[in-house]
Coordinates of C-alpha atoms in Angstrom, one line a residue:
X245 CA 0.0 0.0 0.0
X246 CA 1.3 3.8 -1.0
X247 CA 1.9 5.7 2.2
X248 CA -0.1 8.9 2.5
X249 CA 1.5 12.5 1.8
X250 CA 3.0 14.9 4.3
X251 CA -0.8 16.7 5.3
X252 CA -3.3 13.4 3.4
X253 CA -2.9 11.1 0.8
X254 CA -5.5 9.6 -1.1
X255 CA -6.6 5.7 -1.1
X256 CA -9.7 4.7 -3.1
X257 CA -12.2 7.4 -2.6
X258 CA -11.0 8.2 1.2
X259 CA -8.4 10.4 2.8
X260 CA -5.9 9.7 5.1
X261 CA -4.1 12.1 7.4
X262 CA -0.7 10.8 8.3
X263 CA 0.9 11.3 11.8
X264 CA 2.4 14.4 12.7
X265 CA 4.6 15.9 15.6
X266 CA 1.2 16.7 17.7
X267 CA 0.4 12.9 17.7
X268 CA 4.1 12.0 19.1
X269 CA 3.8 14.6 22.1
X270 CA 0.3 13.5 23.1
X271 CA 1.9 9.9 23.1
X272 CA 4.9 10.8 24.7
X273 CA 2.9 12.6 27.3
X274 CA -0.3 10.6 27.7
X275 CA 2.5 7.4 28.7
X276 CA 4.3 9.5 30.9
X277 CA 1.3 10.7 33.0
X278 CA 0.2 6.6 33.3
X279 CA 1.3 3.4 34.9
X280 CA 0.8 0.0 33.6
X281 CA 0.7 1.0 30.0
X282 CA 0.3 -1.6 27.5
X283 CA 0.8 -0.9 23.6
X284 CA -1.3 -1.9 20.8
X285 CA -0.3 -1.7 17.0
X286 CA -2.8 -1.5 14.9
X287 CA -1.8 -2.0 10.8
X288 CA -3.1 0.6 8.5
X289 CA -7.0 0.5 6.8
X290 CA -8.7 2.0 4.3
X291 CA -9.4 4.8 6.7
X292 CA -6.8 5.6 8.6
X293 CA -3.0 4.7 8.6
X294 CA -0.9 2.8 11.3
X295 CA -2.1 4.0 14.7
X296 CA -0.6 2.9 18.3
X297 CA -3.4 2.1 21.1
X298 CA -1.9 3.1 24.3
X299 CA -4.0 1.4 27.2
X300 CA -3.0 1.9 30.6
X301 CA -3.2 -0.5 33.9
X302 CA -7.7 1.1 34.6
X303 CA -8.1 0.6 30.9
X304 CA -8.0 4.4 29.8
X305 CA -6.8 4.3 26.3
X306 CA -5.8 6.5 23.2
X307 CA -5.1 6.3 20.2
X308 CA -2.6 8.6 17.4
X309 CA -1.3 7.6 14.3
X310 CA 1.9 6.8 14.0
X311 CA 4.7 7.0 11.2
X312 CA 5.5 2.9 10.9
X313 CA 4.8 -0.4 13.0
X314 CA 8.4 -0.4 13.6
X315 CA 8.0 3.2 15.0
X316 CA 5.5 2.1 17.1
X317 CA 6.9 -0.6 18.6
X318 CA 10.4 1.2 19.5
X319 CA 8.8 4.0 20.8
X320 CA 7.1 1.4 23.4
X321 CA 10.9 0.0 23.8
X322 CA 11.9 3.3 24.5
X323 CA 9.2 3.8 26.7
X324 CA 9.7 0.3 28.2
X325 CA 5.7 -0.3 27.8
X326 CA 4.9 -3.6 26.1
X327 CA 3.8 -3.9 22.7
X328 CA 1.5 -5.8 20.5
X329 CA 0.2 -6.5 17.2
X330 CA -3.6 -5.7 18.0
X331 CA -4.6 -7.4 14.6
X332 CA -3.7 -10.9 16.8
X333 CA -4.0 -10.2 20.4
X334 CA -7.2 -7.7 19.9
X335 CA -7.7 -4.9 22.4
X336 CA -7.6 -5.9 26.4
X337 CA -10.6 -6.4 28.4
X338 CA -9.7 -3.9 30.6
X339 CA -10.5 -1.3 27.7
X340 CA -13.5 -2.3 26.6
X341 CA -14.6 -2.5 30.4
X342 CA -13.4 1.2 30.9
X343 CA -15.3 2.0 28.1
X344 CA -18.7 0.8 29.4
X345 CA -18.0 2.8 32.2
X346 CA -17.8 5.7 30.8
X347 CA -20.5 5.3 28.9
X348 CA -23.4 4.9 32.4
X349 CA -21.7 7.7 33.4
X350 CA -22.6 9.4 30.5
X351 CA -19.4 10.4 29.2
X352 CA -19.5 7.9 26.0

């Protein structure tokens, strides 16, 4: 698959915004502000390109795009947060339980 331009690149009839410098400093500070953080790699789509799934130890997550899936993964080495390719694991329990949450709270 061609990789999208600097600001969007085109595939089929969608647009795809690749990963910029905001998406690395929310990363960089979302993990820092976190314990128990767990990585998820999720491989590029029709509608979006390679994005990493940070999901920390309550199950609060986000999500960025990121440049590569090798870029993901050593920026969770660097981080020392595990990683995994979400296309085989999935996304933990924990998430999907945090997300429920939110949602009788009525934040969802």
């Amino acid at each position: 698959m061609r990789r999208p331009g600097k600001a969007t690149g085109r595939t089929g009839s969608t647009t795809v915004r690749s990963s910029d410098s905001t998406d690395t400093r929310h990363l960089n500070e979302w993990v820092a502000a976190r314990r128990g953080v767990e990585g998820f790699v999720e491989p590029r789509t029709a509608v979006s390109d390679v994005t990493l799934l940070l999901v920390a130890h309550d199950g609060e997550w986000t999500r960025r795009r990121v440049p590569s899936v090798k870029w993901a993964h050593s920026f969770c080495n660097h981080h020392r947060v595990p990683s995994y390719d979400a296309a085989v694991v999935g996304i933990p329990q924990r998430m999907r339980d945090y997300i429920a949450r939110e949602k009788q709270r009525g934040r969802g």
